[in-house]
XYZ file of C-alpha atoms in Angstrom:
510
model
C -36.081 46.093 36.975
C -39.209 47.381 34.827
C -37.382 49.352 31.773
C -40.126 52.078 31.945
C -39.632 53.255 35.639
C -35.740 54.062 34.339
C -34.793 57.355 34.283
C -34.293 58.289 30.564
C -30.251 59.319 31.393
C -27.448 57.353 32.444
C -24.884 59.409 35.311
C -21.875 57.579 35.540
C -19.795 59.905 37.984
C -20.801 62.349 40.334
C -18.224 64.173 38.982
C -19.261 64.085 35.407
C -21.021 67.206 33.549
C -22.832 65.147 31.055
C -25.000 62.538 31.449
C -26.343 59.705 28.577
C -29.674 59.663 26.794
C -30.835 56.154 27.814
C -33.195 56.241 25.027
C -33.655 59.087 22.395
C -35.231 62.208 24.662
C -37.627 64.727 23.154
C -36.789 68.510 23.301
C -38.236 69.839 26.551
C -37.840 66.740 28.293
C -37.000 67.101 32.228
C -33.820 64.469 32.134
C -32.801 65.551 35.954
C -33.351 68.392 38.557
C -32.866 71.629 36.966
C -31.936 70.033 33.551
C -34.589 70.433 30.387
C -33.529 69.098 27.007
C -33.261 71.819 24.326
C -33.238 70.006 21.378
C -34.445 65.874 20.946
C -31.114 63.930 21.733
C -30.152 61.327 20.179
C -29.587 57.531 22.117
C -26.556 56.902 23.621
C -25.493 60.807 23.460
C -24.560 63.177 25.822
C -26.670 65.963 27.703
C -24.898 68.947 29.863
C -26.051 69.209 33.082
C -24.456 72.588 33.733
C -22.876 75.150 32.152
C -19.415 75.334 30.572
C -17.193 77.976 29.384
C -15.030 77.594 26.325
C -12.116 75.900 26.918
C -13.599 74.232 30.303
C -13.033 70.466 30.417
C -15.821 68.244 30.070
C -16.114 64.852 32.143
C -17.676 61.394 31.752
C -16.615 58.192 33.767
C -15.155 61.008 35.956
C -12.581 62.036 33.417
C -11.579 64.525 30.854
C -13.006 63.623 26.887
C -12.889 66.990 25.842
C -13.125 70.705 26.296
C -16.004 73.136 25.490
C -15.172 75.096 22.439
C -18.330 77.054 22.988
C -20.568 77.993 25.629
C -22.558 75.380 26.851
C -25.667 75.498 28.821
C -27.585 72.622 30.854
C -29.800 70.906 28.620
C -27.561 71.555 25.858
C -26.605 68.460 23.619
C -23.141 68.053 23.755
C -20.907 66.507 20.399
C -18.564 67.367 17.849
C -20.245 70.863 17.257
C -18.972 71.939 20.820
C -16.512 69.400 22.566
C -13.190 69.023 21.061
C -9.756 67.782 22.347
C -7.423 69.431 24.118
C -3.854 68.814 26.072
C -4.080 68.490 29.721
C -1.511 66.795 32.317
C -1.635 63.283 33.209
C -0.313 61.439 36.120
C 1.110 58.350 34.900
C 1.266 57.457 39.073
C 3.322 54.256 38.669
C 1.648 51.272 39.991
C 0.057 53.353 42.411
C -3.715 51.247 42.254
C -1.631 47.841 41.645
C -2.878 45.346 44.508
C -2.727 41.522 44.491
C -5.459 40.093 42.650
C -7.740 37.215 44.715
C -7.714 33.880 42.694
C -10.374 31.803 42.087
C -10.192 28.013 43.348
C -11.269 25.823 42.009
C -10.325 27.037 38.941
C -13.411 26.754 35.841
C -12.338 24.119 33.465
C -13.503 23.762 30.371
C -12.850 21.151 27.126
C -9.527 21.905 25.103
C -7.469 20.054 23.053
C -4.221 19.396 24.529
C -1.276 19.345 22.067
C 1.974 17.310 22.704
C 3.761 20.027 23.578
C 1.332 21.153 26.651
C -0.366 24.225 24.885
C -4.108 24.191 24.654
C -6.604 24.550 21.576
C -10.482 25.753 22.031
C -10.263 24.606 17.588
C -8.389 22.557 15.367
C -7.469 23.609 11.605
C -5.295 22.823 9.116
C -4.206 26.632 7.936
C -2.115 27.809 4.310
C -0.275 31.007 5.115
C 1.265 32.565 1.909
C 4.709 34.671 2.135
C 3.162 37.395 -0.103
C 0.095 37.902 -2.016
C 1.225 36.349 -5.279
C 0.783 33.326 -3.589
C -2.360 33.674 -2.495
C -5.173 32.125 -4.991
C -2.778 29.054 -5.155
C -3.370 29.439 -1.235
C -7.017 29.507 -1.555
C -7.375 26.756 -4.106
C -5.818 24.289 -1.970
C -8.344 25.213 0.886
C -11.153 25.320 -1.141
C -10.517 21.751 -2.013
C -11.660 21.080 1.196
C -14.536 23.657 2.132
C -18.213 21.984 2.598
C -20.791 22.854 0.036
C -24.250 23.934 2.420
C -25.872 23.531 -1.218
C -25.194 19.964 -2.349
C -24.140 18.833 1.178
C -21.004 17.613 -0.263
C -18.182 17.295 2.552
C -15.334 16.667 1.802
C -13.802 16.657 5.670
C -16.954 14.515 6.618
C -14.571 11.807 7.837
C -12.782 13.751 9.833
C -15.616 15.236 12.635
C -12.433 16.712 14.942
C -10.597 18.916 12.348
C -12.402 22.054 11.951
C -11.674 22.615 8.455
C -8.817 24.043 6.226
C -7.865 27.888 6.313
C -6.179 30.198 3.574
C -4.724 32.889 4.965
C -3.968 35.524 2.489
C -2.924 39.083 2.854
C -1.558 41.891 0.293
C 2.524 42.059 1.017
C 5.422 40.309 1.426
C 7.195 42.080 -1.721
C 7.501 45.667 -2.984
C 8.087 46.262 1.033
C 11.407 48.020 2.767
C 13.326 45.804 4.608
C 13.802 45.908 8.226
C 11.095 46.839 10.595
C 8.101 46.282 8.354
C 9.719 43.227 7.043
C 10.255 41.724 10.397
C 6.949 42.418 11.314
C 4.844 40.554 8.726
C 7.543 37.863 9.546
C 6.541 37.912 13.360
C 2.546 38.079 12.519
C 3.009 34.828 9.575
C 4.934 32.707 11.799
C 2.403 33.879 14.895
C -0.406 31.985 13.131
C 1.828 29.123 11.794
C 2.749 28.130 15.290
C -0.832 29.123 16.507
C -1.873 26.109 18.871
C -5.260 25.928 16.939
C -3.284 24.780 13.761
C -2.702 20.914 14.219
C -0.398 21.594 10.607
C 0.391 24.166 8.406
C 1.606 25.133 4.700
C 3.303 27.716 4.210
C 3.301 29.164 0.352
C 5.631 31.029 -1.449
C 6.338 32.396 -4.613
C 9.948 32.273 -5.053
C 11.263 35.470 -6.048
C 9.437 37.877 -3.258
C 11.500 39.832 -0.562
C 9.923 37.808 1.757
C 11.433 34.672 0.976
C 10.252 31.839 3.203
C 13.671 30.285 3.841
C 14.905 33.178 5.707
C 11.518 33.593 7.430
C 11.094 30.183 8.692
C 15.023 30.322 9.444
C 14.648 33.403 11.651
C 11.431 32.777 12.899
C 12.813 29.067 13.872
C 9.757 27.220 12.083
C 9.715 23.548 11.747
C 7.867 20.625 12.705
C 4.203 20.401 11.346
C 4.945 23.254 8.593
C 5.505 22.055 5.187
C 6.687 24.972 2.791
C 6.249 25.145 -1.270
C 7.847 28.199 -3.502
C 5.300 27.536 -6.463
C 8.133 28.364 -9.145
C 10.443 25.230 -7.863
C 7.152 23.459 -7.900
C 6.624 24.264 -11.102
C 3.489 26.359 -11.408
C 0.008 26.804 -9.815
C -1.393 23.471 -10.786
C 1.943 21.139 -9.492
C 1.424 23.532 -6.185
C -2.057 22.825 -5.635
C -1.448 18.901 -6.363
C 0.986 19.614 -3.817
C -1.023 21.426 -0.865
C -3.846 19.131 -1.569
C -1.871 16.385 -1.260
C -0.234 17.179 2.161
C -3.659 18.254 3.784
C -5.043 14.581 2.812
C -1.648 12.775 4.193
C -2.302 14.565 7.975
C -6.172 14.673 7.890
C -6.174 11.232 9.737
C -3.585 12.407 11.868
C -4.922 15.930 12.979
C -8.381 14.202 13.636
C -6.716 11.550 16.036
C -7.689 14.706 18.716
C -9.835 14.673 22.116
C -11.447 17.392 24.067
C -10.184 16.792 27.452
C -10.756 18.654 30.958
C -8.185 21.928 31.230
C -8.137 24.372 33.679
C -9.462 28.394 32.770
C -5.665 28.952 32.975
C -5.312 27.990 29.235
C -7.647 30.730 27.801
C -6.036 33.650 26.145
C -8.513 36.164 25.525
C -8.378 38.845 22.621
C -10.604 41.636 23.711
C -11.704 43.764 20.595
C -14.307 46.353 20.026
C -15.485 48.125 16.570
C -18.340 49.635 15.379
C -18.986 51.222 18.807
C -21.414 53.832 19.814
C -21.610 56.064 23.254
C -23.439 52.539 25.161
C -19.878 50.536 24.645
C -18.556 52.218 27.481
C -21.762 51.494 30.010
C -22.726 47.988 29.018
C -20.618 45.709 26.683
C -17.045 47.020 27.423
C -17.463 47.193 31.102
C -19.658 43.725 30.958
C -16.938 42.204 28.900
C -13.808 43.744 31.383
C -15.890 41.955 34.476
C -15.256 38.719 32.512
C -11.763 39.547 31.501
C -11.702 39.990 35.633
C -13.128 36.385 36.280
C -10.154 34.524 33.482
C -7.520 36.329 35.444
C -8.491 35.103 38.683
C -8.888 31.877 37.315
C -5.172 31.840 36.286
C -6.115 33.004 32.318
C -4.322 35.712 29.880
C -6.140 38.409 28.725
C -5.194 40.807 25.805
C -6.311 44.224 25.245
C -4.528 46.627 22.102
C -5.431 49.297 19.902
C -3.046 51.757 21.423
C -4.687 54.641 19.123
C -7.959 53.665 21.297
C -6.231 53.832 24.577
C -5.047 56.873 24.161
C -5.798 59.789 26.538
C -6.743 56.986 29.049
C -3.335 55.514 29.238
C -2.771 56.950 32.670
C -5.117 54.676 34.350
C -3.303 51.641 33.091
C -0.130 52.879 34.297
C -1.535 53.131 37.817
C -2.229 49.490 37.379
C 0.946 48.186 36.272
C 2.924 45.870 38.115
C 6.154 48.001 37.398
C 7.383 51.011 36.775
C 9.653 49.694 33.237
C 5.644 47.923 32.276
C 3.495 51.175 32.556
C 6.599 53.442 30.601
C 6.893 50.666 28.277
C 2.811 51.487 27.193
C 3.488 55.183 27.644
C 6.625 54.922 25.310
C 4.033 53.260 22.727
C 1.776 56.069 22.889
C 4.538 58.452 22.301
C 5.275 56.519 19.221
C 1.882 56.818 17.462
C 1.660 60.850 18.376
C 4.788 60.701 16.201
C 3.549 58.325 13.707
C 0.194 60.166 13.170
C 2.459 63.421 13.048
C 4.629 62.389 10.273
C 1.509 60.717 8.164
C -0.189 64.419 8.738
C -2.922 62.613 11.007
C -4.109 63.384 14.452
C -5.006 60.919 17.244
C -8.069 62.153 17.534
C -9.387 61.283 14.093
C -9.568 57.662 15.137
C -13.444 57.805 15.901
C -14.949 56.970 12.652
C -18.158 58.289 10.765
C -20.220 55.478 12.765
C -18.483 56.217 15.864
C -19.718 59.946 16.520
C -23.185 58.680 14.967
C -23.901 56.304 17.839
C -22.547 59.250 20.286
C -18.849 59.204 20.845
C -17.341 62.644 20.254
C -13.228 62.490 20.771
C -10.850 59.804 21.000
C -10.700 60.625 24.973
C -14.495 59.342 25.251
C -13.627 56.395 23.326
C -10.256 55.352 24.685
C -11.596 55.775 28.146
C -14.731 53.323 27.021
C -12.907 50.829 25.172
C -10.310 50.039 28.201
C -13.026 49.124 30.265
C -12.826 45.808 28.265
C -9.453 45.247 30.319
C -11.559 44.962 33.291
C -9.882 45.937 37.052
C -6.865 43.779 37.555
C -3.015 44.095 37.150
C -1.276 45.355 34.220
C 1.648 42.349 33.903
C 2.950 43.120 30.599
C 3.090 45.320 27.313
C 3.588 43.368 23.789
C 5.138 45.372 20.800
C 2.942 43.809 17.505
C 1.841 40.321 16.965
C 5.104 39.022 19.799
C 4.174 36.188 21.529
C 2.101 36.501 24.419
C 3.469 34.730 27.763
C 2.971 36.683 30.509
C -0.539 35.740 32.782
C -3.056 38.435 33.806
C -4.500 41.483 32.273
C -1.642 42.630 29.403
C -1.952 45.050 26.604
C -0.201 44.589 22.786
C 0.848 47.611 20.378
C -1.746 47.704 17.706
C -3.963 49.684 15.192
C -7.700 51.110 16.085
C -8.499 49.068 12.856
C -9.968 46.146 14.444
C -8.575 43.320 12.101
C -5.311 44.535 11.986
C -5.681 44.675 15.851
C -7.309 40.936 16.014
C -4.571 39.868 13.616
C -1.749 41.052 15.878
C -3.500 39.465 18.891
C -4.330 36.384 17.409
C -0.543 36.011 16.336
C 0.658 36.459 19.867
C -1.679 33.409 20.962
C -5.208 34.223 21.325
C -7.047 30.947 21.649
C -10.170 33.032 21.991
C -11.788 36.667 21.200
C -14.424 38.502 22.355
C -15.649 41.797 20.175
C -17.656 44.423 21.424
C -19.865 46.335 19.443
C -22.387 48.988 18.820
C -23.166 49.723 15.352
C -23.008 46.057 14.287
C -19.750 45.192 13.095
C -19.335 41.500 11.659
C -16.130 39.332 12.300
C -14.204 36.637 12.582
C -10.536 36.237 13.143
C -9.504 32.395 12.053
C -7.809 30.207 13.858
C -9.764 31.650 16.789
C -13.025 31.897 17.793
C -14.868 35.004 17.732
C -17.602 35.574 20.179
C -19.593 38.969 19.023
C -21.373 41.399 22.269
C -23.784 43.714 21.356
C -23.857 46.867 23.506
C -28.042 47.402 23.373
C -30.926 45.465 22.749
C -32.155 47.043 19.566
C -29.143 46.273 17.391
C -28.876 42.827 18.815
C -32.410 42.094 17.585
C -31.989 43.752 14.553
C -28.769 41.898 13.555
C -29.556 38.422 16.087
C -28.163 36.506 13.613
C -24.790 37.937 13.793
C -24.448 38.693 17.930
C -24.027 36.028 20.635
C -24.744 38.034 23.541
C -27.157 41.284 24.485
C -25.285 43.407 26.682
C -28.143 46.015 26.492
C -29.837 44.081 29.288
C -27.740 46.244 31.706
C -29.191 49.054 30.413
C -32.950 48.237 30.783
C -31.726 47.177 34.469
C -32.537 43.403 33.731
C -28.787 42.403 34.672
C -26.017 44.324 36.586
C -22.630 44.174 34.729
C -21.434 41.662 37.120
C -24.085 39.450 36.195
C -23.742 40.124 32.324
C -20.003 39.592 32.669
C -20.635 36.481 34.295
C -22.701 35.106 31.627
C -19.958 36.421 29.063
C -17.435 34.357 31.227
C -19.752 30.948 30.643
C -19.922 31.723 27.500
C -16.494 31.617 26.972
C -15.933 28.360 28.647
C -18.530 26.745 26.540
C -17.043 28.451 23.132
C -13.263 27.131 24.180
C -14.975 23.594 24.409
C -16.319 23.566 20.700
C -19.336 25.653 21.004
C -19.551 27.628 17.656
C -20.029 31.046 17.792
C -22.609 33.736 15.042
C -19.594 34.146 13.261
C -18.306 30.525 12.820
C -21.563 30.097 11.687
C -21.225 31.713 8.218
C -17.660 30.912 8.378
C -16.122 34.441 8.783
C -12.595 34.335 9.913
C -9.795 34.376 7.017
C -10.791 37.042 4.759
C -10.191 39.153 7.999
C -6.355 38.419 8.578
C -5.127 41.676 7.945
C -0.921 41.712 8.967
C -0.082 45.542 9.586
C 1.533 47.336 7.035
C 4.167 49.560 7.912
C 6.958 51.267 5.530
C 6.442 52.443 2.299
C 5.250 49.822 -0.566
C 7.665 50.198 -3.621
């Protein structure tokens, strides 16, 4: 379809009282029958198609996204100045829309690395995890000894082509923290990375006097085997610990390199679904396209993980309808209640989630953002709900409780076992999360062209009519298979993924 013949606005549901500007629309433009814009409308923003009285619900996607705070006339720009959050009744209708998922046979395959325990890796790194911030620099020094130098061409791993690198995962906590859930959460996250299938071997570096002692953590999380642990104080300081760490990596490099990619079914994919820097197009292009790809992963027997609980808030009743059991649906709703209590204790509100960039891109309330964000999860049954960084063992469409902050959310998903990550963005987030490769999906062509060095997929083709949501989803799924087989993503080209490691910090800093 010629983009020039497309209407200037997009109507998502017959029940909606707004349409979405496909492009910047000048004042005085007739956008639909009987509706003329009363001012210039930025791209991705909303235009009222009928009058709304103060307090009346405003709908997009056929769902409530907010309530009019003043009288709204047809042709008005609808945004934060005249639309706000409000309470409304939700029908959780436990499992009413759950139905058998038609599986695809024969299943698609990719070239993965089959570990001795049967799990399948998409990358092959050696990891250095830290118990506490005090051991962060030592971990960095160990990993830096094996970094490729793009200027001199020196490559310490040149003889080991099957090793993707040595990764240091450092963080800002581990001591001066409260015991109980904050410590358990940190340990569960670190353990998830320590046992991640994309690491062939791991070193755990501690200081020696921190709250998060290595010994108790390893025992509690049942970590052993490929892991070597070192306390800086016991080792005799920085130099001796770094030398020992480097020696360990050199010792295991040959073993780590002794892998081969073999055909494996797509059922071995565990895909983390993320979005960041969203805009008004996110819920129209990239998110539903990723949702179509998610459905394909599930129909081939694989797993997808939706997260960012605050960015599902207000739309959770649409997921409970797809839950395989009332228990699964109630667990999701319980997470929402926890977040309501949590934000209240912190003097915040759930509607604080949309960032300034989100609002500049056309998103007005958390309800609107959530409805677009949840589209990444596709249409299949919700099979399980997990705590942050909990190992994901269920097949199908799953949910993990995480904050909406992308690095913290993705850290939990990868700790849970995700061996692939797909990240949609409308404003242009740059991101990676080692040891898992990250695919970046742009919601619109303008941003894709502007940031082509960072974006892997242009979903703006849906806006211009060049591609359907389903066709774009198929294209994303095929890229998933290629990346899982070893094809590098744009973020991998820039070596993103270690600095973004960000465990969720709960409790007081003492």
